[in-house]
Short mmCIF file of C-alpha atoms in Angstrom, two decimals:
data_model
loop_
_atom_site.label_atom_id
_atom_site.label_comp_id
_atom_site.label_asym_id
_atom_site.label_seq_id
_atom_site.Cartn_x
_atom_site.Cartn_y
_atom_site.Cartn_z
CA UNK A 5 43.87 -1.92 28.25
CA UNK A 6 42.81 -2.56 24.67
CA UNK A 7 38.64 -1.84 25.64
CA UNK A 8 39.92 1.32 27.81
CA UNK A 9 42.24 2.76 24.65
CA UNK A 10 39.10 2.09 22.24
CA UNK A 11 36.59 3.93 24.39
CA UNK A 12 39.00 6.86 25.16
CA UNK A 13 39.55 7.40 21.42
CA UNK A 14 35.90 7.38 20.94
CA UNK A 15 35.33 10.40 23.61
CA UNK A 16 37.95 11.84 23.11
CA UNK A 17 36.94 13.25 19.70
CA UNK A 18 33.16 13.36 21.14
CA UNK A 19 34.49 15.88 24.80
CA UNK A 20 36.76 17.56 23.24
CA UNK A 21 34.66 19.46 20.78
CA UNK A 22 33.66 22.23 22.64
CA UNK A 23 29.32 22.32 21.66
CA UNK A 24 29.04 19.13 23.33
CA UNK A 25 31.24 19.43 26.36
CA UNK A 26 28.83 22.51 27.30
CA UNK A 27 25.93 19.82 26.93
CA UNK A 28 27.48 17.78 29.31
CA UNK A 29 29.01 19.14 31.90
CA UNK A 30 29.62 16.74 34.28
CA UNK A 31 30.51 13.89 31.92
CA UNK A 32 33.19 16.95 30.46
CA UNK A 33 34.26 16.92 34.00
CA UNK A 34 34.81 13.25 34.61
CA UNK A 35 36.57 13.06 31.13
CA UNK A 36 38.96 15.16 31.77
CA UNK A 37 40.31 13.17 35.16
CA UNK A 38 40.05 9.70 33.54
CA UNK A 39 41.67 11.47 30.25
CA UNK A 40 44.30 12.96 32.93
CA UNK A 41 45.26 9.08 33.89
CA UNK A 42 45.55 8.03 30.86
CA UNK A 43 48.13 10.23 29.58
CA UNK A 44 50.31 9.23 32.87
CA UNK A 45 49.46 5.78 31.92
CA UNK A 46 50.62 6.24 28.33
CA UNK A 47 53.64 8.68 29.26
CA UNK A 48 55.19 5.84 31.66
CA UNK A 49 54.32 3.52 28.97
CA UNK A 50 56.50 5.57 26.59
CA UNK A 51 59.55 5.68 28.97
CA UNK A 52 59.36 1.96 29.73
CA UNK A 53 59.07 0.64 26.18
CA UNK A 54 58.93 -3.45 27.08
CA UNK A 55 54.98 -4.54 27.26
CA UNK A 56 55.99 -7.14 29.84
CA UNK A 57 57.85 -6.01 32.41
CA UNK A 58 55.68 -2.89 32.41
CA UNK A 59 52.20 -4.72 32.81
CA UNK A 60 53.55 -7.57 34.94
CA UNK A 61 52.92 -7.47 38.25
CA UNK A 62 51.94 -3.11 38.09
CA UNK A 63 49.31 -3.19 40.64
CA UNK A 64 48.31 0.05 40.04
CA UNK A 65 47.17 -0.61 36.51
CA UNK A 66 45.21 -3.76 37.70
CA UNK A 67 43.18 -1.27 39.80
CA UNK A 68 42.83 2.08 38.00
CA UNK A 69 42.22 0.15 34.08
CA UNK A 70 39.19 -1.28 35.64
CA UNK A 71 37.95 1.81 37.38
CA UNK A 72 38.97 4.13 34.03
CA UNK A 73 36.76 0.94 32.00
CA UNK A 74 33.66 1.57 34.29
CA UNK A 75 33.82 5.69 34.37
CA UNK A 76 34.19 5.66 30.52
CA UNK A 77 31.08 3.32 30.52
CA UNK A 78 29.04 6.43 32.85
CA UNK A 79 30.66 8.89 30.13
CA UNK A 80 29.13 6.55 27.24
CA UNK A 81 25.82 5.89 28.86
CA UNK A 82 25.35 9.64 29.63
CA UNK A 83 26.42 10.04 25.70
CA UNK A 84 23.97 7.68 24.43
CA UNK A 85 20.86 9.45 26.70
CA UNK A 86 22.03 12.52 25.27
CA UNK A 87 22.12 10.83 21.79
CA UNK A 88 18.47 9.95 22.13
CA UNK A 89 17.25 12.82 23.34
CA UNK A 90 18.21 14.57 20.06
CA UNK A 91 16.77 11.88 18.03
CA UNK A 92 13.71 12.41 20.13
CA UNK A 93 13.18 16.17 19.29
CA UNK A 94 14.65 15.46 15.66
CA UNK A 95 13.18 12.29 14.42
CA UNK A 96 15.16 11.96 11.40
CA UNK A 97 18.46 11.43 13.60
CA UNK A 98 17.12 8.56 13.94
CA UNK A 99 18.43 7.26 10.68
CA UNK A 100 21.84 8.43 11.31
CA UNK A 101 24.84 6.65 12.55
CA UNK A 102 25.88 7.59 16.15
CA UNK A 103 29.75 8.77 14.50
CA UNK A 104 28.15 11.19 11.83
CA UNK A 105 25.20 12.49 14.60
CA UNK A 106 28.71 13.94 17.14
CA UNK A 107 29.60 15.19 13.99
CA UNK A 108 26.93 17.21 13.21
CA UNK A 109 26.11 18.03 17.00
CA UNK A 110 29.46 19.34 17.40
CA UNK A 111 28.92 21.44 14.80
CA UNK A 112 26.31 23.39 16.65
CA UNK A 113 27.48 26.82 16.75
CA UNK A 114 28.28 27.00 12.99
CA UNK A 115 25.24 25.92 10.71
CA UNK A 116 27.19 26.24 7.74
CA UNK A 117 29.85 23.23 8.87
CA UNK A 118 27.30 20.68 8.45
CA UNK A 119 26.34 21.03 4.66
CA UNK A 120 28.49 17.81 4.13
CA UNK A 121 25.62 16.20 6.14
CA UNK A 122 22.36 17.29 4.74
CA UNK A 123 22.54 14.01 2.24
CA UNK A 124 22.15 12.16 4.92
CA UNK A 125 19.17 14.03 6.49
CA UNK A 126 17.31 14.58 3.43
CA UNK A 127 16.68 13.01 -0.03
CA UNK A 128 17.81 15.45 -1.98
CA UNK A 129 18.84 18.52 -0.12
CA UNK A 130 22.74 18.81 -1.00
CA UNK A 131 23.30 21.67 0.15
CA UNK A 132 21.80 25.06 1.61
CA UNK A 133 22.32 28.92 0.92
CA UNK A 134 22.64 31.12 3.34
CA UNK A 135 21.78 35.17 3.16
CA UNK A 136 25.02 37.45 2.45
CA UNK A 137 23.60 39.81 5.07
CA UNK A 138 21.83 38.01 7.41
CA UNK A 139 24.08 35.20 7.66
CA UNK A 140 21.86 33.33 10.03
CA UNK A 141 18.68 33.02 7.48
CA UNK A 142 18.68 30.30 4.98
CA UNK A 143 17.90 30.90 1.51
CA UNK A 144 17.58 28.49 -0.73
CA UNK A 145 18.36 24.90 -0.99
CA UNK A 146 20.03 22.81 -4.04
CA UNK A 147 20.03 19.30 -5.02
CA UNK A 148 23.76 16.93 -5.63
CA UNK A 149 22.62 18.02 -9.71
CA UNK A 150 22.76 21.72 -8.91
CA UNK A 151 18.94 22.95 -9.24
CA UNK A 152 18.36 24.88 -6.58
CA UNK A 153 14.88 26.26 -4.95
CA UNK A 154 14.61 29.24 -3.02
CA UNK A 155 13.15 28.65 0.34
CA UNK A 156 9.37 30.34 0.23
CA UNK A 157 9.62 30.29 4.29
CA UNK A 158 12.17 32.11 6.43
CA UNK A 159 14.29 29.32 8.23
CA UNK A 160 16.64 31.12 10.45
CA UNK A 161 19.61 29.24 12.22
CA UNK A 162 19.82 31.34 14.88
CA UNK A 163 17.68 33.89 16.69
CA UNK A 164 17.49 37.47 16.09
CA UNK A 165 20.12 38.57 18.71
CA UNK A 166 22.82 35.84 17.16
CA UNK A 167 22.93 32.94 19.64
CA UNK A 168 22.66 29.70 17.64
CA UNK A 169 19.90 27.65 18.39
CA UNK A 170 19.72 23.93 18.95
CA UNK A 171 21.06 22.18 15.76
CA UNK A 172 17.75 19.91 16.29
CA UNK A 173 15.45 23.14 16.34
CA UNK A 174 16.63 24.84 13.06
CA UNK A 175 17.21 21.42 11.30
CA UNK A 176 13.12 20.78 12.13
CA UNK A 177 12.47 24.38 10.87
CA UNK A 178 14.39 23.40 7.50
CA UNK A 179 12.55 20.16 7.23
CA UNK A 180 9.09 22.44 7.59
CA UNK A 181 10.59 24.95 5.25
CA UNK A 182 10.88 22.50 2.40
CA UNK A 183 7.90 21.09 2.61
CA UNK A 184 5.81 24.32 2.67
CA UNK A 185 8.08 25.48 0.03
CA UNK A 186 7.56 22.23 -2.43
CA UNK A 187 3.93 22.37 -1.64
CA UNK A 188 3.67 25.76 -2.40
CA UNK A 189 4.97 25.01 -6.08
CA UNK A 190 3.18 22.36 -6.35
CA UNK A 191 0.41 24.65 -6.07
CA UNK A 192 1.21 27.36 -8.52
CA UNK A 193 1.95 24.04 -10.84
CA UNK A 194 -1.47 22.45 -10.69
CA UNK A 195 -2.77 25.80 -12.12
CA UNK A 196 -0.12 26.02 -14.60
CA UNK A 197 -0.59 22.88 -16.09
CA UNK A 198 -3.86 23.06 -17.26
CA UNK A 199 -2.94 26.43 -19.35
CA UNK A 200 0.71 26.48 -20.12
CA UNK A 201 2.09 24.56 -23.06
CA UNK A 202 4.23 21.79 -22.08
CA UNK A 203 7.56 23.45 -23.02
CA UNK A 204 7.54 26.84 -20.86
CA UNK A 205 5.95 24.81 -18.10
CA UNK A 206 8.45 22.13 -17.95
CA UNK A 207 11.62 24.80 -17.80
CA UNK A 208 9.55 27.02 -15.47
CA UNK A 209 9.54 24.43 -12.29
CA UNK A 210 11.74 22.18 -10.70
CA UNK A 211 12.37 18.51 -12.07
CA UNK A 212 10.14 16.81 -9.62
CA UNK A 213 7.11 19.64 -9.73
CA UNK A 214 7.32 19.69 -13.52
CA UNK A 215 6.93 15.56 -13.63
CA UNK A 216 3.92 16.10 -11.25
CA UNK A 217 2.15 18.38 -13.54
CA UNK A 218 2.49 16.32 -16.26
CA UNK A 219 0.73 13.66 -14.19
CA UNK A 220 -2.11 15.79 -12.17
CA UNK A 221 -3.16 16.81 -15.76
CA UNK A 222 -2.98 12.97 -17.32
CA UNK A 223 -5.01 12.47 -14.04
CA UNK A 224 -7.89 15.00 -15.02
CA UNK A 225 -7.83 15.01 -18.55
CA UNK A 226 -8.38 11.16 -18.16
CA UNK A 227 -10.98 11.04 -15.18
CA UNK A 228 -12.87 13.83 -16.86
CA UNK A 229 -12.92 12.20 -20.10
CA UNK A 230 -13.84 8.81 -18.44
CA UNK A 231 -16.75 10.79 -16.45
CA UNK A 232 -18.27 11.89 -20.16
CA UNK A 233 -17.88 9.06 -22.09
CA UNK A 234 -21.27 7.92 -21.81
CA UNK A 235 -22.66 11.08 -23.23
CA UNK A 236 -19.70 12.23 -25.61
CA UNK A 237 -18.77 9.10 -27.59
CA UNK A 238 -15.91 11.31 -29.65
CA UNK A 239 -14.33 12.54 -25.69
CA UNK A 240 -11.85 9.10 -25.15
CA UNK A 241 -10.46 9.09 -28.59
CA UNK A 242 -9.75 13.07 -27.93
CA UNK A 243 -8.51 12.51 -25.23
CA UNK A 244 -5.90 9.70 -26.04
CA UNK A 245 -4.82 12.21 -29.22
CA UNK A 246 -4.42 14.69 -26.22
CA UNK A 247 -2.01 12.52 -24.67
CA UNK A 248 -0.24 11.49 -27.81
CA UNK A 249 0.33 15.17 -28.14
CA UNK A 250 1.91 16.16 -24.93
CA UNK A 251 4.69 12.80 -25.55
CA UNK A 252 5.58 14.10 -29.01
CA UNK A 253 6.03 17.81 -27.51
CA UNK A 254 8.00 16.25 -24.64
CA UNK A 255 10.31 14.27 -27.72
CA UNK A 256 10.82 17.40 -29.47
CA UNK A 257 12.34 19.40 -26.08
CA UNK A 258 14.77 16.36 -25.82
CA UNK A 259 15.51 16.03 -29.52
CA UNK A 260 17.59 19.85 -28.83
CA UNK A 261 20.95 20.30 -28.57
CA UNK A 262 22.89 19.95 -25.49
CA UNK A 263 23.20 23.15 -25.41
CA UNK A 264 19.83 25.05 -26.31
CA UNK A 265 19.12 22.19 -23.12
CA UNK A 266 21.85 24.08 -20.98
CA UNK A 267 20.04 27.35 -20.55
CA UNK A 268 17.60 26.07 -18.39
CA UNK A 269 20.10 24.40 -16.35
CA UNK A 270 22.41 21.23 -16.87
CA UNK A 271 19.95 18.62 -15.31
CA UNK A 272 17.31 19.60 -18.07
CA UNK A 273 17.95 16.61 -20.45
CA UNK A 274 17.41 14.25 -17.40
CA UNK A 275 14.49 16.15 -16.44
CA UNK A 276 13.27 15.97 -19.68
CA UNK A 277 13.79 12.17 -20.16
CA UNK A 278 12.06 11.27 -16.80
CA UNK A 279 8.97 13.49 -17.88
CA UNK A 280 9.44 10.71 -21.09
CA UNK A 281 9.61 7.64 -19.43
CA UNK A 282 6.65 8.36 -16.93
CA UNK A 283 4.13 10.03 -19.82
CA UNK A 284 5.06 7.03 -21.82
CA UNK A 285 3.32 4.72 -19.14
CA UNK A 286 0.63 7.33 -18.90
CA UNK A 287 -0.16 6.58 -22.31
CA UNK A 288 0.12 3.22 -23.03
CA UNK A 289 -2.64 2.97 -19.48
CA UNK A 290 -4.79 5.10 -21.22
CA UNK A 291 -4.39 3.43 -24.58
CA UNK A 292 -5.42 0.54 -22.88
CA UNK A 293 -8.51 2.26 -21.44
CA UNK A 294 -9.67 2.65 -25.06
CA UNK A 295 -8.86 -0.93 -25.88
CA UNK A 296 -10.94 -2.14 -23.00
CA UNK A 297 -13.83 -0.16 -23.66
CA UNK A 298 -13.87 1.57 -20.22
CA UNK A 299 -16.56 4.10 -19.73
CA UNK A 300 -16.64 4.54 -15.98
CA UNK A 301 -13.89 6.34 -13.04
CA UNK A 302 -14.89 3.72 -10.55
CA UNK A 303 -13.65 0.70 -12.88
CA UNK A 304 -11.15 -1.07 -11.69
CA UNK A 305 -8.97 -0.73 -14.79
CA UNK A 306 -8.21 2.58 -14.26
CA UNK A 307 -8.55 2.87 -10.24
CA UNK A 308 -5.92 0.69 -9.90
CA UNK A 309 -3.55 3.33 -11.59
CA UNK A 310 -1.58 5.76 -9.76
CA UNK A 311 -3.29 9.29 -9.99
CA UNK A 312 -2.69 12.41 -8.70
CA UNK A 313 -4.80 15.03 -7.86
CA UNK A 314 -4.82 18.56 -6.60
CA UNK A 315 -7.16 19.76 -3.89
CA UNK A 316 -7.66 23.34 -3.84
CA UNK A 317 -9.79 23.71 -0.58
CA UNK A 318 -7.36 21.89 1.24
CA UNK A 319 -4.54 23.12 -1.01
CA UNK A 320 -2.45 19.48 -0.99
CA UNK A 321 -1.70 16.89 -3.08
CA UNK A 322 -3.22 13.51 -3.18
CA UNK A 323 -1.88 10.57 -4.40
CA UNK A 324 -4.36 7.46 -5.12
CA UNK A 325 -3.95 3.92 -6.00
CA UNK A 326 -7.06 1.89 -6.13
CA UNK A 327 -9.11 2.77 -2.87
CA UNK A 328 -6.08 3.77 -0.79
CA UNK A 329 -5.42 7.71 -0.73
CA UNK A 330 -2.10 9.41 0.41
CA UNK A 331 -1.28 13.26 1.19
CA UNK A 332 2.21 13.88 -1.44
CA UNK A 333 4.67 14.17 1.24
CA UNK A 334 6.50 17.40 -0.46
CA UNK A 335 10.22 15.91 0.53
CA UNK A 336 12.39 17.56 -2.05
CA UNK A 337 13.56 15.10 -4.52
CA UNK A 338 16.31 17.02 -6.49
CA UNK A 339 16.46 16.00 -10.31
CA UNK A 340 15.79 12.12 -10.28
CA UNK A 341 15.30 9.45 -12.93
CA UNK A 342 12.66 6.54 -12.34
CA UNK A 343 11.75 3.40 -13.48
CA UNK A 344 10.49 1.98 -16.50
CA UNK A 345 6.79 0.75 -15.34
CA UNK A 346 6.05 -2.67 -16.01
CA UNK A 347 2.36 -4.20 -15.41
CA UNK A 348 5.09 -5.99 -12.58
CA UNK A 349 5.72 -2.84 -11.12
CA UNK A 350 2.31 -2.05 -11.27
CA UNK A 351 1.53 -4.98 -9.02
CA UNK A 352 4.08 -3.94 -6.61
CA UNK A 353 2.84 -0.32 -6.29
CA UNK A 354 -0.95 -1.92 -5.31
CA UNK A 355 0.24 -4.47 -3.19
CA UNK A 356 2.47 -2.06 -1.06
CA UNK A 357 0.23 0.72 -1.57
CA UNK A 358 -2.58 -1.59 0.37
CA UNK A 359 -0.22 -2.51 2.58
CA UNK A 360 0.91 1.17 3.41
CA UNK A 361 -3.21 2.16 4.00
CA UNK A 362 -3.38 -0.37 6.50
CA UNK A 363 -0.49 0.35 8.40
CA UNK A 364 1.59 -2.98 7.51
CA UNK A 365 4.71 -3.93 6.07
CA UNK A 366 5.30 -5.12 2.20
CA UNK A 367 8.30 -7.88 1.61
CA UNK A 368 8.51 -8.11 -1.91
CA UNK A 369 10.55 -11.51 -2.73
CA UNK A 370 12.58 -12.40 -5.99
CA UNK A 371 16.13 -12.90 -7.14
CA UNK A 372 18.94 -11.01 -6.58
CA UNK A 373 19.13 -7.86 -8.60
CA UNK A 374 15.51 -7.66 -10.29
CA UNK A 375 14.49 -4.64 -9.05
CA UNK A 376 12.94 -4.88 -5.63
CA UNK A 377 14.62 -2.08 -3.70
CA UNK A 378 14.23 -0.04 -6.94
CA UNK A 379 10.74 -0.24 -6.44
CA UNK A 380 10.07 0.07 -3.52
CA UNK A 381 12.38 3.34 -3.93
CA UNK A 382 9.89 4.60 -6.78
CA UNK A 383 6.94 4.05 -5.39
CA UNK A 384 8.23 6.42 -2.46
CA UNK A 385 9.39 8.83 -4.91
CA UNK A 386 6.17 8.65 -6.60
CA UNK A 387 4.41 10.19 -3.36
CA UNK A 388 7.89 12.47 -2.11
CA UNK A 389 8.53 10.43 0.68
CA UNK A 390 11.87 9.95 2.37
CA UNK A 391 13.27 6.15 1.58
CA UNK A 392 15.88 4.51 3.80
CA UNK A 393 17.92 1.56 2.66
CA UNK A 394 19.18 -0.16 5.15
CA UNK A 395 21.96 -3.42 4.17
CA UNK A 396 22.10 -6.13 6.80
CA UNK A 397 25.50 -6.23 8.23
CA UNK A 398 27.57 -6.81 11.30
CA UNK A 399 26.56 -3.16 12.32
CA UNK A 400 22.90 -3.60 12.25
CA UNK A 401 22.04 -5.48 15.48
CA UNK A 402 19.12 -5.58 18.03
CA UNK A 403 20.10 -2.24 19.09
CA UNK A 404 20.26 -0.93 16.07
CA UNK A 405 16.83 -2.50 14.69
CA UNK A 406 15.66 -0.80 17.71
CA UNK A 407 16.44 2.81 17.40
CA UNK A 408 14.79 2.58 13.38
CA UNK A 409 11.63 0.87 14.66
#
């Protein structure tokens, strides 16, 4: 009784939603007889009203509870196929708990129902804007801090004669859409950032593109300098005064009011601080450069940094630590703070780093509460790549472990 009353409530919610009773015809079908017998079962249950007398010795619910048990289990084994088979087209379903994926599959036929879910599909993507006209084509997207980035690709959620497509399908297209759309900043960025002074540039582009330029021109300024050091003995020290420069500019946006901060959007004094706290790093590596004498990109010293680069013919970003290079995944980050780098953290971005360019796993080990998910979580902002967190718990079993890996 009990297993048969858990599964029903589970399907119930699941068949009768109407997007995914159309998937599943059949299953629809053979819900609605065992969901038939269970009212009668729960209707004589009601007029009765003494457990005992109505469960003792009622040979008709010895037979049909069994028979209901075993056609829910075809209704949940049909679910679960069907389960996969969106995760399969949708990879990032994956990463979603069976409950909140019938959410967002019954939500199907109106795109606009499952903006509660994006967080869970994306890093960053809160929430999405659709066109006042074209109520189909999506816009823009904004982050949980408000900034919001209009799409530079048309993602439509349905096609052109109003039929919704797949939920899977549009969400893909979305996924696409940001990326091309991050990258394509990116772009106009790594031009900008050579020329622009370091106040219009940082309230001209989004938190995570504006931290980026900061560190594709560290990245040049430094590799360039390193390249003429040999010839130019004056180049490091200008350099370093350079950098010095473009930190006490940064101090002076965040020494403004709140307000004068405001105009550009409430997330700027985060923004700004972030831009701190990574250029502060930035220069205390290159101050050490000096200290060490370093003449020479391929030393170790400074390989063993995290750079950033822009290539133009292949118009991406790279991202290189040591001898390990990584394409900058463009996943929308919103406005986020990072870490304090410490030579520890350091360590931990070339051992994973290493580990990532040869296709194995990292386990960093240390005390509760030190920082080692942190890390790991900045080193994947660091190249825009989605990070899952995953808690060990009574939920995460073989099966489980399964569908992630």
């Amino acid at each position: 009784w009990v297993q048969v009353q858990a599964m029903w409530i589970y399907l119930e919610a699941v068949f009768t939603s109407g997007d995914i009773a159309k998937q599943l015809p059949q299953e629809s079908k053979r819900f609605s007889t065992i969901d038939k017998n269970w009212e009668k079962i729960m209707a004589k249950a009601f007029e009765m009203r003494h457990v005992v007398q109505y469960c003792f010795g009622n040979d008709v619910l010895k037979n049909l509870l069994p028979h209901l048990l075993e056609q829910l289990e075809q209704c949940q084994k049909a679910l679960s196929g069907y389960l996969d088979q969106k995760r399969g087209a949708f990879p990032r379903f994956y990463f979603v708990s069976d409950a909140v994926l019938l959410e967002v599959l019954s939500q199907g036929s109106n795109p606009e129902a499952i903006q509660a879910h994006l967080s869970t599909i994306f890093d960053a993507v809160d929430a999405i804007a659709f066109d006042k006209v074209d109520k189909a084509r999506v816009i823009s997207m904004a982050s949980a801090e408000g900034q919001s980035v209009d799409l530079s690709v048309t993602v439509r959620a349905a096609k052109d004669n109003a039929t919704p497509l797949p939920i899977e399908e549009w969400l893909g297209a979305l996924l696409t859409g940001m990326q091309k759309t991050v990258n394509s900043v990116v772009q106009a960025a790594a031009l900008d950032c050579e020329s622009m002074a370091i106040e219009p540039f940082t309230h001209k582009y989004p938190a995570q593109v504006a931290l980026l330029g900061i560190q594709l021109i560290w990245t040049l300024d430094a590799e360039d300098a390193l390249y003429r050091a040999k010839a130019e003995k004056s180049i490091i020290s200008q350099t370093n005064k350079k950098n010095q420069q473009r930190l006490s500019d940064m101090i002076a946006i965040n020494m403004k009011t709140d307000t004068e901060l405001a105009e550009h959007g409430k997330w700027t004094r985060r923004k700004v601080e972030t831009m701190i706290t990574v250029d502060v790093h930035q220069r205390d590596v290159f101050e050490e450069i000096v200290r060490k004498k370093v003449r020479d990109p391929d030393d170790f010293d400074w390989a063993k940094q995290c750079r950033f680069y822009w290539e133009h013919e292949q118009e991406l970003c790279r991202v290189s630590i040591a001898d390990v290079d990584f394409q900058y995944c463009n996943e929308y980050l919103g406005v986020k703070s990072r870490l304090v780098i410490t030579p520890l953290t350091d360590r931990c971005y070339i051992t994973l780093s290493q580990a990532l360019g040869m296709y194995l796993g990292g386990a960093p080990a240390g005390p509760a509460g030190t920082g080692k998910t942190e890390t790991v979580k900045d080193l994947s902002k660091a190249m825009a790549l989605q990070c899952k967190v995953f808690c060990c718990g009574e939920g995460l079993d073989f099966k489980a472990m399964g569908s992630i890996f």
